[in-house]
XYZ file of C-alpha atoms in Angstrom:
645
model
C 107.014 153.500 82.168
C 107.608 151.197 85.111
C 107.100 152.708 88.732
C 109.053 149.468 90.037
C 112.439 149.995 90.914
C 112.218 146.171 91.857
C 110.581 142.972 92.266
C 106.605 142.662 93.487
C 105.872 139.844 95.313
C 102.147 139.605 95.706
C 100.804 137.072 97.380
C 96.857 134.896 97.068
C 96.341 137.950 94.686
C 93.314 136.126 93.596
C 91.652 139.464 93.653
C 91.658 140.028 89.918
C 91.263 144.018 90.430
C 94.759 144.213 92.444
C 96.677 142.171 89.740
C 94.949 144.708 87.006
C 95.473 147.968 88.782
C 99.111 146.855 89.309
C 99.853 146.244 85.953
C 98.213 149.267 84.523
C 99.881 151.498 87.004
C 102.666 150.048 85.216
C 104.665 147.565 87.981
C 106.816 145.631 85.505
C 107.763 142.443 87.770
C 105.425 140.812 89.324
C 105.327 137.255 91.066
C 102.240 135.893 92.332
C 101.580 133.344 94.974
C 98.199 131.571 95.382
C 97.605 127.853 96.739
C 93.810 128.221 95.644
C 91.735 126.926 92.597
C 89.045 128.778 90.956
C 85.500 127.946 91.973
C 82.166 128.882 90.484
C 81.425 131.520 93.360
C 84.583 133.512 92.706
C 83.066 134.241 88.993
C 81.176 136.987 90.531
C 83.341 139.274 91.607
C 87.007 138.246 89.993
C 86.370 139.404 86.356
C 89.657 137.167 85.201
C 88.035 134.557 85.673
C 85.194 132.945 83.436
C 83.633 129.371 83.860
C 85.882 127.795 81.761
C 88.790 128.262 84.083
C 86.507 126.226 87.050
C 88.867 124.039 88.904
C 92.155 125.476 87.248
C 95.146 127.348 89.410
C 94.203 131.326 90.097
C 97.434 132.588 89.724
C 98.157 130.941 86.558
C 94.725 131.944 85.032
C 94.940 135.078 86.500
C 98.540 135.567 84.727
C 97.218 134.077 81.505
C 93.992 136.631 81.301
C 96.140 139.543 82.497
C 98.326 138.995 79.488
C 95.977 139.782 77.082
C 95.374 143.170 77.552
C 99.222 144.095 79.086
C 101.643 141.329 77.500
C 104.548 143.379 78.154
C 103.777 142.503 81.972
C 106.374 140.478 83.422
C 104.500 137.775 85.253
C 105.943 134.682 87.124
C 103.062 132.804 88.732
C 103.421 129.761 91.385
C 100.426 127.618 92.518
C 101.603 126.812 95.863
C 101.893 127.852 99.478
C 103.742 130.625 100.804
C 104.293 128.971 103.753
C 106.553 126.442 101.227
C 110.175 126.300 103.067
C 111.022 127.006 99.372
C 110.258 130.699 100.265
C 112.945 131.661 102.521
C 114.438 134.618 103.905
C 116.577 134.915 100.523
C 113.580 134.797 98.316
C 111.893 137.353 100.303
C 114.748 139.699 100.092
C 114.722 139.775 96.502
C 111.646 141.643 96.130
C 111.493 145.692 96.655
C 107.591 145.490 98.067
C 104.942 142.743 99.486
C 101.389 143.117 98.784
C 99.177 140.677 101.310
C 95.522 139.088 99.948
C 95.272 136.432 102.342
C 92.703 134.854 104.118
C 94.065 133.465 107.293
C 96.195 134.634 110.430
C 98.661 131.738 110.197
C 99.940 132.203 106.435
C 99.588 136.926 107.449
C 101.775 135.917 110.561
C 104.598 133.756 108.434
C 104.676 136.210 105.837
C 104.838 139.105 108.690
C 108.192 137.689 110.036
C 109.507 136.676 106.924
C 109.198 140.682 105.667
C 110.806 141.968 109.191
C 113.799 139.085 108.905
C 114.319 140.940 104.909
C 113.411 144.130 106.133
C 111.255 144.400 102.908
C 107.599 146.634 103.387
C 104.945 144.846 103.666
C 101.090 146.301 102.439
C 98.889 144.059 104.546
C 95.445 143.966 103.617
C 91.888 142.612 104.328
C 88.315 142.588 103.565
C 85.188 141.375 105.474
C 82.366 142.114 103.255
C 81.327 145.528 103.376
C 84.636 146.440 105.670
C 88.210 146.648 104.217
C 91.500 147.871 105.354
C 94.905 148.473 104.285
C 98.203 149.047 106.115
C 102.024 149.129 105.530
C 104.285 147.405 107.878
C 108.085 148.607 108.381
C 110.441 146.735 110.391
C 111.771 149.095 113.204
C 109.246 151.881 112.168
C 105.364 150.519 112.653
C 103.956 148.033 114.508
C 104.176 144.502 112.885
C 101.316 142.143 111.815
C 101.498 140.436 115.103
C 102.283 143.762 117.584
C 99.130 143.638 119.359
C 97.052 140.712 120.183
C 94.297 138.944 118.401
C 90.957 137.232 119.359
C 91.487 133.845 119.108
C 89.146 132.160 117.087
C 85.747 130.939 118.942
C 85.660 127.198 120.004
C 83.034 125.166 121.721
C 82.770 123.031 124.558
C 83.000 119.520 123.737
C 80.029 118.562 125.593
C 77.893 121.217 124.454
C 79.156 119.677 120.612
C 78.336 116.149 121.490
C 75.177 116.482 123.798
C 73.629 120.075 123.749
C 73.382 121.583 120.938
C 71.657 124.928 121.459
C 72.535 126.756 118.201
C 73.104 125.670 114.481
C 76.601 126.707 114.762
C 76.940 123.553 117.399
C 75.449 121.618 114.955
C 77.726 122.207 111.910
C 80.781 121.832 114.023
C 79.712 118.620 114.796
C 78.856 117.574 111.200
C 82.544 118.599 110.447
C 83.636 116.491 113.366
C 81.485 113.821 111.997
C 83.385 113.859 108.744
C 86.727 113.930 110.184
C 85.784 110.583 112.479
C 84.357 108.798 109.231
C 86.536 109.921 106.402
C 89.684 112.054 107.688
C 91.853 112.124 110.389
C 90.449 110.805 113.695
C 90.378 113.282 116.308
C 89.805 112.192 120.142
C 89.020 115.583 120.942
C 86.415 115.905 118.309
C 84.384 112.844 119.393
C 80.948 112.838 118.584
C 79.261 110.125 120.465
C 77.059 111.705 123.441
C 79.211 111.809 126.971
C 77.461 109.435 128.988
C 78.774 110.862 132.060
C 76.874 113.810 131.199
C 73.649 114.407 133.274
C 71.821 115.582 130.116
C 72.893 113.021 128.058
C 71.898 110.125 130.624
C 69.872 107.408 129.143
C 66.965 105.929 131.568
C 67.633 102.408 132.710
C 65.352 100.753 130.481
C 65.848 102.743 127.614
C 70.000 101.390 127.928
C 68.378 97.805 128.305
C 66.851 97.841 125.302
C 69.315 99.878 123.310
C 71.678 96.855 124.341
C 69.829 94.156 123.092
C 68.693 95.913 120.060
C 72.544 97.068 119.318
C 73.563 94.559 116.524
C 70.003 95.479 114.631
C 70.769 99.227 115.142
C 74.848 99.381 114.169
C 75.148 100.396 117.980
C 78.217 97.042 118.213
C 80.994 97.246 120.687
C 83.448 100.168 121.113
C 85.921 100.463 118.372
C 86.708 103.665 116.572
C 83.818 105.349 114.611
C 86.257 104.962 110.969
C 86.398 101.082 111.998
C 82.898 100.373 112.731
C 81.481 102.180 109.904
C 84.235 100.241 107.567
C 82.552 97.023 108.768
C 79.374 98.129 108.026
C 80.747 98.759 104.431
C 79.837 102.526 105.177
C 75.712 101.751 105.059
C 74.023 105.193 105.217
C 71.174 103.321 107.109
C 73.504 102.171 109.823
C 75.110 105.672 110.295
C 71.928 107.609 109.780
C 70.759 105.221 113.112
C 73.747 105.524 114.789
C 74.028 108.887 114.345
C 70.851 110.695 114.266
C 68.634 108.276 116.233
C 70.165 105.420 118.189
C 72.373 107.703 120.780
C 69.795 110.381 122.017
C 66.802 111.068 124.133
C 64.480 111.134 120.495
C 61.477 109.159 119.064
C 63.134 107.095 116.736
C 59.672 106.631 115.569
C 58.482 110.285 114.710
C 61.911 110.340 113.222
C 61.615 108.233 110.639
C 58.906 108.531 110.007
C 59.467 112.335 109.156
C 62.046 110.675 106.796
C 60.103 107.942 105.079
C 56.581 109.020 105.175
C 53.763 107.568 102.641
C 54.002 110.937 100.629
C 56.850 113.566 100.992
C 56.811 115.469 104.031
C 57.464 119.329 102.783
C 59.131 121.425 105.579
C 57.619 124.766 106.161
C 60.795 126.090 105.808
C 61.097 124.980 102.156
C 61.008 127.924 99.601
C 59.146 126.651 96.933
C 60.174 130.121 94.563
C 61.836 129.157 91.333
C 63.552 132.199 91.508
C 65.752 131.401 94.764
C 69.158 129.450 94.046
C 69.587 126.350 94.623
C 72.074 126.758 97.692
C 70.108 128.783 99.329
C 67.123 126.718 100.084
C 66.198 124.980 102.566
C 65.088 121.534 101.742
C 62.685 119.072 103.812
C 63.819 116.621 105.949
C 64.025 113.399 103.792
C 65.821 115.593 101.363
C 68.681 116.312 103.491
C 68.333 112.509 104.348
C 68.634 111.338 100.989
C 71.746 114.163 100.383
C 73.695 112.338 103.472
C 73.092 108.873 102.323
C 74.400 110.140 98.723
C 77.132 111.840 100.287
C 78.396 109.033 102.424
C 78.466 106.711 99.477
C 80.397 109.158 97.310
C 82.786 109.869 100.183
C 83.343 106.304 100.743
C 84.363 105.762 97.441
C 86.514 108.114 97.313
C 88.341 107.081 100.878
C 88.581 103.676 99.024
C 90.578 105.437 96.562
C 93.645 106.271 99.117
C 96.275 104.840 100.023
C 96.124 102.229 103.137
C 96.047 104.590 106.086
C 95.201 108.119 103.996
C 92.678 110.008 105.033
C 90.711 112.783 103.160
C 90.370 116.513 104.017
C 87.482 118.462 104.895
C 87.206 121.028 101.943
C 84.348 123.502 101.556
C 84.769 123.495 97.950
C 84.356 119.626 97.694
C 80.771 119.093 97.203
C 80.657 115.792 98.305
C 82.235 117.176 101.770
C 79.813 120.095 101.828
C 76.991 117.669 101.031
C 77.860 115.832 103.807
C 78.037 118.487 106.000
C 74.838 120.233 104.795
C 72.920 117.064 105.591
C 74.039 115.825 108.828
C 74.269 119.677 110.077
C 70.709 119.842 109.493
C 69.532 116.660 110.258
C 71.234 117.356 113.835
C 69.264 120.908 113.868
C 65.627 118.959 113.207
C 66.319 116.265 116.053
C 67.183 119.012 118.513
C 64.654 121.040 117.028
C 65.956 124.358 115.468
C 65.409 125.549 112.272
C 67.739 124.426 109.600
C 69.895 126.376 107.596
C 70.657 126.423 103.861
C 73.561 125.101 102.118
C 74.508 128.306 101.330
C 74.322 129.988 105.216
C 76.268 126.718 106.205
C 79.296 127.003 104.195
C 79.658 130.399 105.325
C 79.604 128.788 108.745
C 81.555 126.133 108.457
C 84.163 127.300 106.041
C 84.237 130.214 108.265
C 83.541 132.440 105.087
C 82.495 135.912 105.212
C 80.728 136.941 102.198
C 83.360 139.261 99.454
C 81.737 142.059 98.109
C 83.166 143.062 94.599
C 82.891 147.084 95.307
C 84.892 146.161 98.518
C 87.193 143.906 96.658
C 87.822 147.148 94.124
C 88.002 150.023 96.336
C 91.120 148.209 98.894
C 92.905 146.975 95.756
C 93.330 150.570 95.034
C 93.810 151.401 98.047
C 96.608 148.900 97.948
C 98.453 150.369 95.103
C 98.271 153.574 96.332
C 100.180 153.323 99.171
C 102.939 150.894 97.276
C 103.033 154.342 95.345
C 104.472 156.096 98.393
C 106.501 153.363 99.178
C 108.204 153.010 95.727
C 108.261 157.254 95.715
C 110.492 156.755 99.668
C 107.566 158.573 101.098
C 106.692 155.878 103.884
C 106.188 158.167 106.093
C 103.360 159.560 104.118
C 101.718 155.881 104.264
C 98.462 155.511 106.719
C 96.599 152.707 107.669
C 93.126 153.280 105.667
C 89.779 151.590 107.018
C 87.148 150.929 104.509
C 83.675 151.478 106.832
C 79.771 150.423 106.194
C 78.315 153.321 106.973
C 79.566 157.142 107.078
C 81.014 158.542 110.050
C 79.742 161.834 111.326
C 81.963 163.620 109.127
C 80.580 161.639 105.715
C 83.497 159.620 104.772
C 83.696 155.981 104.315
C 87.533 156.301 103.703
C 89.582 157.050 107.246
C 93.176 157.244 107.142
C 94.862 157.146 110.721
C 98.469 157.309 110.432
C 100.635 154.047 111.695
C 101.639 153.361 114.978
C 105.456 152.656 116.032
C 106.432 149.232 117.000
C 105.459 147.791 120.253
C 108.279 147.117 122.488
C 106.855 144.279 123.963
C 105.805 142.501 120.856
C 107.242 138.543 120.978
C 107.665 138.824 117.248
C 108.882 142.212 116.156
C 111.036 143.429 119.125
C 115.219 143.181 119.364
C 114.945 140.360 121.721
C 111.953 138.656 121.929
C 110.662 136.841 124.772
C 107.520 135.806 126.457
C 106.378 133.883 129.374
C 104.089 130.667 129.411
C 102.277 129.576 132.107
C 101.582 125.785 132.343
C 102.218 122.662 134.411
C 104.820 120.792 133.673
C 104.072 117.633 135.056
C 101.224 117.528 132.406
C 102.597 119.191 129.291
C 104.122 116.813 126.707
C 107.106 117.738 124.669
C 104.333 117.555 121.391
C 102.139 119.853 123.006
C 104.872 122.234 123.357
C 105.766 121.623 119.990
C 102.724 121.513 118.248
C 100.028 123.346 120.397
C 102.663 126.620 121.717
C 104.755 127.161 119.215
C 103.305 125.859 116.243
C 99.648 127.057 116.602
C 100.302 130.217 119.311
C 103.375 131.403 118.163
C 102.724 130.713 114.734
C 106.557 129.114 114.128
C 106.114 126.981 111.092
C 109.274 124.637 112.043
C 110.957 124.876 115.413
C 113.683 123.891 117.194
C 114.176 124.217 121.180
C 116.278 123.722 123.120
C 116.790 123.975 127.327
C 119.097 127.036 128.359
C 120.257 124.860 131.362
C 124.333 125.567 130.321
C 124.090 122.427 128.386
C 122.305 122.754 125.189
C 120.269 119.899 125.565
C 118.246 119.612 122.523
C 114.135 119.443 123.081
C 113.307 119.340 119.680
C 114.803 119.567 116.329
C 112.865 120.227 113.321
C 114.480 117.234 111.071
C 112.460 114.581 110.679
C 113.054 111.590 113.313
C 116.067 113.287 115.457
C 114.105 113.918 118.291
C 110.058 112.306 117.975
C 111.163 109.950 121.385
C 110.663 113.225 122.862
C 107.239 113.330 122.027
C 105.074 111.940 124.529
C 106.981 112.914 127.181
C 106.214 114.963 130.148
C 108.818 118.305 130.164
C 109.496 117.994 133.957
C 111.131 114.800 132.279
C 113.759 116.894 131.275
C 114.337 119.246 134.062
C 112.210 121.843 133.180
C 110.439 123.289 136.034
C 109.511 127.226 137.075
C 112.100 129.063 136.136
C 113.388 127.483 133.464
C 114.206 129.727 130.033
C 113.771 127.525 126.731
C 115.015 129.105 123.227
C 112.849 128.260 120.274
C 114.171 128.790 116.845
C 112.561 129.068 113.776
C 115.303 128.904 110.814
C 113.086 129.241 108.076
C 111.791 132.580 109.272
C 114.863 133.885 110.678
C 113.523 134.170 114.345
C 114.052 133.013 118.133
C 111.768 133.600 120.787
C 112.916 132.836 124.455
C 110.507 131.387 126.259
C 110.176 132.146 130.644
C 108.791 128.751 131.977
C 106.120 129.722 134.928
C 105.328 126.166 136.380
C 101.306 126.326 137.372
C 99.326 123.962 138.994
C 96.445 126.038 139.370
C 95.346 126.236 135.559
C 91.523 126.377 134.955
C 89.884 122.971 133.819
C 90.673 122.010 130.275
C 93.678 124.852 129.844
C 97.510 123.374 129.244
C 98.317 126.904 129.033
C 98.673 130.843 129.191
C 100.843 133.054 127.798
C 101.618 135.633 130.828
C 100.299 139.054 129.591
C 98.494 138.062 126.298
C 94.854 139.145 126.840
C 95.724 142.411 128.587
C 92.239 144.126 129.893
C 90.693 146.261 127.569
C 90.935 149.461 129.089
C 91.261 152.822 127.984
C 94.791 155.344 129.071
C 94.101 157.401 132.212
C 93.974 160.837 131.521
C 97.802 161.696 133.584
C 99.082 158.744 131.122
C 101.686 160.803 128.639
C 100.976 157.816 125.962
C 98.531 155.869 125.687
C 98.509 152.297 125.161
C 96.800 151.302 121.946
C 94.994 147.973 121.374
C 94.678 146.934 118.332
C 91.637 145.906 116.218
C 90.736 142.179 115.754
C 89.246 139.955 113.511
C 89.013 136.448 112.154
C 91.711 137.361 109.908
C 92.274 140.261 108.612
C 95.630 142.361 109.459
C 94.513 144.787 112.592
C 96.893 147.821 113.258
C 95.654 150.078 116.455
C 95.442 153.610 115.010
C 98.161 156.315 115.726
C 99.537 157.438 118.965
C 102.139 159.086 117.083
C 103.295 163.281 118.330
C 101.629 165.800 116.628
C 99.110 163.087 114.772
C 95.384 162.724 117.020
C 95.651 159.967 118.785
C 92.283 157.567 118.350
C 92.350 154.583 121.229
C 89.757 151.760 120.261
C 88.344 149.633 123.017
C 86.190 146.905 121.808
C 84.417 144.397 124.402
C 83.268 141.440 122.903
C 81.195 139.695 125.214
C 78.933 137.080 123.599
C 75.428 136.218 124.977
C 73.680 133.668 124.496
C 71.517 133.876 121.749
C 67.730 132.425 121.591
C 67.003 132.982 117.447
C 69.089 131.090 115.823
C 69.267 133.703 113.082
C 71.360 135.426 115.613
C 74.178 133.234 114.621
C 74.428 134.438 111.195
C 74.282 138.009 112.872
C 77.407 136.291 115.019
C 79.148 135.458 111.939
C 79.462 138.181 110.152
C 80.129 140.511 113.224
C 83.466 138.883 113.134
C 84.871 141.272 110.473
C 87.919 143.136 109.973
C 87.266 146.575 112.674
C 86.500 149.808 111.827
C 88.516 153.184 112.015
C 87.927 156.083 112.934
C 89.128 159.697 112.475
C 89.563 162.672 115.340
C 89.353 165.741 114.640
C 90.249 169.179 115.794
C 89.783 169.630 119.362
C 93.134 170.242 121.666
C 93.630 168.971 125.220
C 96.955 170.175 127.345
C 99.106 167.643 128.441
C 102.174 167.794 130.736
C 104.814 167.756 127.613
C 102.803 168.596 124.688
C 99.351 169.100 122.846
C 97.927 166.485 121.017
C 94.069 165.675 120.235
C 92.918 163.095 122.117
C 89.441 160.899 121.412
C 88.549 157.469 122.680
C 86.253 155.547 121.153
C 84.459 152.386 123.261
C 82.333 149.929 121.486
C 80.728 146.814 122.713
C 80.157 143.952 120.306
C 77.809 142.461 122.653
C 76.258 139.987 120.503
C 73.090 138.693 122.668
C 69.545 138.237 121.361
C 68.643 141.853 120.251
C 65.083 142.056 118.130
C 66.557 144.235 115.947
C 69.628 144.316 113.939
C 69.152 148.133 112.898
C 68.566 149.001 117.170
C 72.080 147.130 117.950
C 73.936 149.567 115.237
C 72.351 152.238 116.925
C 73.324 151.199 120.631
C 76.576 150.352 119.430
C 77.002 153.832 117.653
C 75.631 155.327 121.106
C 78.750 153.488 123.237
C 81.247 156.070 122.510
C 83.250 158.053 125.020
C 84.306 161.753 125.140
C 87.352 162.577 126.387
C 87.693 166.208 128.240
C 88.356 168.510 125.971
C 87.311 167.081 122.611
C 84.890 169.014 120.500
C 83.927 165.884 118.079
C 83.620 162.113 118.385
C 84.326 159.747 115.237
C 82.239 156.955 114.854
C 83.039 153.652 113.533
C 80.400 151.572 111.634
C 79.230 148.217 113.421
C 78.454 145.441 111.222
């Protein structure tokens, strides 16, 4: 019997036990949505999937294995991108329930506005490893996807990219900027030539003498771009491997190669010579990394001969001539600024920005998942809870905590009947693309906008067909009138949404920031105790979906406050530590104990944790700090404790 009195629409349901536990609970129609391909490490955990199937589209195979053992299923599969403009508003509204299993804010955000502009629920869902959590969303009854603000993702200082590395993470950034410069889509803000303006970078006077005179020998030639000059050189690994790894820093070029080419192999200490480890996750010697980059670089070259005049190729972590590339020059970075190097394995994860999947994880969310389309299907929403998955047991033994769903946030610029926001930024300085591409393309997550200036005119800024309005481009917007004051209306037609935009001219802005959205990284403060509601802030991660727990009457109300200050690490196994502390948050569950407030009684219980994520000795003594930072308000009997990564 079929529990669907609709259409399913889930979406990168890659995660083979979701797909099976919907189909045995017996959801009839099902459409699934997945851009991805199948790769050897999802044959782990995704039991659809066998070796065969390497390289072919997940939803299809998924479809295809899922037949077998339910072929009365009714299962439409599409190997694309729900982002597609093929997906609209209408498609959307077709469907009685969305299930979320994606891995990335932009693609949670467009499918967040695309289920409030249907008003069709949405079960968002993520997992980071041993963390997991699952949560409905309900236009005009809980908060949205996008309700409460999320850590943006870490970047880098250029400088500290190009000329001081301190930490392998530096170093694989810059191997992926390396790529891009050689192979993809040049970048001037992902240079990677040393700064010579830069104090540490400084050559001495004689060294710059003779770098000059020995720059035809060395591939150091005049400025042109990096993709030019290493075209003329035909792409010669020896050429880059000089330009790049020995001819533009303060390093014996000597001891260097001679670390690469020595009479008899020169085995790192790092190298684990155990048969038993896999092959990804060793770490090789020096001239082996060397001879993986000058493989690498001849593959990749090929394959950029391949393309079109003026295509480029993509960075992919599943390529492995792009993650050979990576792997190398990451590593061969790491030994000239002398850190330890990493293995292919630990820098995938890194680069690709990958935190490991767990299949128990994977398992106990997808049912989680189910369950509350259940209530959904059964009009019970108001039985639905957002459900954190934790690492360790709280105090009161559970792994499982259910906190029931906040209401929408009035101020959300997404969600709310009339959303608005204000940017700070010059406008003397801010281009018409930079609006366009940087605000609200990449901030505001619209996927294709049009603006234009409220000035009683309806002068059109920029129009999202092709050509109508790219004169605009490299323009300044004081160009066009806009100055403080000045209210611009952004519309996105594909997700149904406008967002009005307050202009707050700024001259002021700190070094190296176009701009700030005016109230966006509120403080992270608890309410005061003569506060009737408390304000809630949500949960981040890298990308998971992050509800704030309950503030709701009657329900205890749980307020996380997470500080995330990052010190600066001196092991550079800390960074792996970094990596995976970067997970979807915790929950955690109040119990019991009353406080009086001036209108009602409600249990009250904050809970503070610092992610401080400084050199610590010990990973096992910062879980215990961390499950020490917790704060008792008056009256509470019991505190809940989250698990810390």
């Amino acid at each position: 019997t079929s529990v669907s009195r609709g259409e399913l629409l889930a979406q990168a349901v890659s995660q083979a036990r979701l797909l099976k536990n919907l189909v045995l609970t017996g959801f009839s129609s099902i459409y699934v949505i997945d851009l991805d391909t199948i790769d050897v490490s999802n044959l782990n955990r995704q039991f659809l999937f066998q070796k065969k199937h390497v390289g072919r589209s997940k939803s299809q195979v998924a479809k295809e294995s899922v037949l077998q053992f339910c072929p009365e299923a009714n299962i439409i599969a599409y190997h694309d991108s729900i982002m597609n403009p093929d997906y609209n508003v209408e498609f959307f509204r077709q469907f009685t329930l969305v299930m979320n299993a994606l891995d990335n804010r932009a693609a949670r955000n467009h499918v967040n506005r695309m289920c409030l502009a249907a008003d069709i629920p949405l079960i968002e869902s993520g997992t980071a490893g041993y963390l997991g959590q699952v949560t409905v969303i309900k236009k005009g009854v809980t908060e949205c996807y996008e309700c409460q603000p999320k850590p943006t993702q870490k970047t880098f200082p250029g400088c500290t990219i190009r000329n001081t590395p301190s930490e392998p993470i530096h170093c694989i950034v810059w191997a992926k900027y390396l790529f891009n410069q050689l192979f993809g889509e040049e970048d001037a803000d992902q240079e990677v030539s040393p700064d010579r303006a830069d104090p540490e970078a400084a050559w001495e006077p004689a060294e710059a003498e003779a770098r000059a005179l020995a720059s035809n020998e060395d591939g150091e030639i005049k400025r042109v771009s990096t993709k030019q000059w290493a075209k003329s050189t035909g792409y010669d690994p020896v050429k880059l491997f000089t330009k790049n790894f020995c001819g533009t820093y303060k390093y014996s070029c000597s001891s260097f190669f001679f670390s690469f080419f020595p009479k008899e192999q020169n085995k790192s200490d790092q190298q684990n010579e155990s048969s038993a480890m896999l092959k990804d996750q060793q770490v090789l010697n020096v001239r082996s990394y060397a001879d993986l980059f000058s493989k690498s670089v001849k593959t990749l070259s090929l394959h950029l001969a391949e393309k079109a005049d003026g295509e480029a190729l993509i960075w992919d972590k599943d390529d492995p001539s792009a993650m050979d590339f990576v792997t190398s020059a990451a590593n061969l970075r790491m030994h000239v600024f002398g850190m330890n190097m990493k293995s292919r394995f630990d820098i995938k994860s890194m680069a690709g920005n990958i935190i490991p999947a767990i299949a128990t994880t994977n398992a106990v969310i997808a049912g989680l998942i189910v369950l509350e389309g259940l209530k959904i299907l059964s009009g019970k929403i108001d039985q639905c809870r957002t459900i954190f998955l934790n690492k360790q047991p709280n105090p009161r033994k559970k792994l499982l905590v259910p906190c029931a769903l906040d209401p929408p946030n009035p101020n959300c610029y997404v969600c709310a009947s009339k959303p608005e926001v204000t940017v700070k930024l010059n406008t003397h300085k801010v281009t018409v693309l930079t609006l366009q591409d940087k605000i609200l393309k990449e901030k505001f997550a619209m996927v294709a906008p049009d603006v234009q200036i409220d000035d009683g005119k309806g002068t059109i800024l920029i129009s999202s067909e092709e050509g109508e309005t790219e004169a605009n481009n490299h323009r300044k917007l004081s160009d066009f009138g806009i100055r403080n004051g000045t209210r611009l209306q952004a519309d996105d037609f594909l997700q149904d949404y406008t967002l009005l935009i307050n202009v707050l001219h700024s001259e002021d802005l700190e070094k190296d920031v176009e701009f700030e959205v005016v109230g966006d990284a509120p403080e992270r403060i608890g309410p005061k105790p003569s506060e009737p509601t408390p304000k809630n802030i949500s949960n981040g991660s890298d990308d998971g979906a992050q509800p704030s727990t309950s503030t709701a009457p009657e329900q205890d109300d749980v307020v996380i406050v997470d500080s995330e200050d990052e010190g600066t690490s001196s092991n550079a196994d800390d960074v792996e530590n970094k990596s995976r502390k970067r997970k979807l948050e915790k929950g955690c569950e109040c119990v019991g104990a009353k406080r009086v407030r001036a209108e009602q009684e409600q249990d009250d219980l904050m809970i503070v944790e610092s992610e401080d994520e400084g050199a610590s000795s010990s990973i096992g003594e910062e879980e215990n700090r961390s499950h020490k930072r917790k704060l008792e308000e008056k009256g509470c009997e019991c505190v809940g404790a989250k698990s810390v990564c």
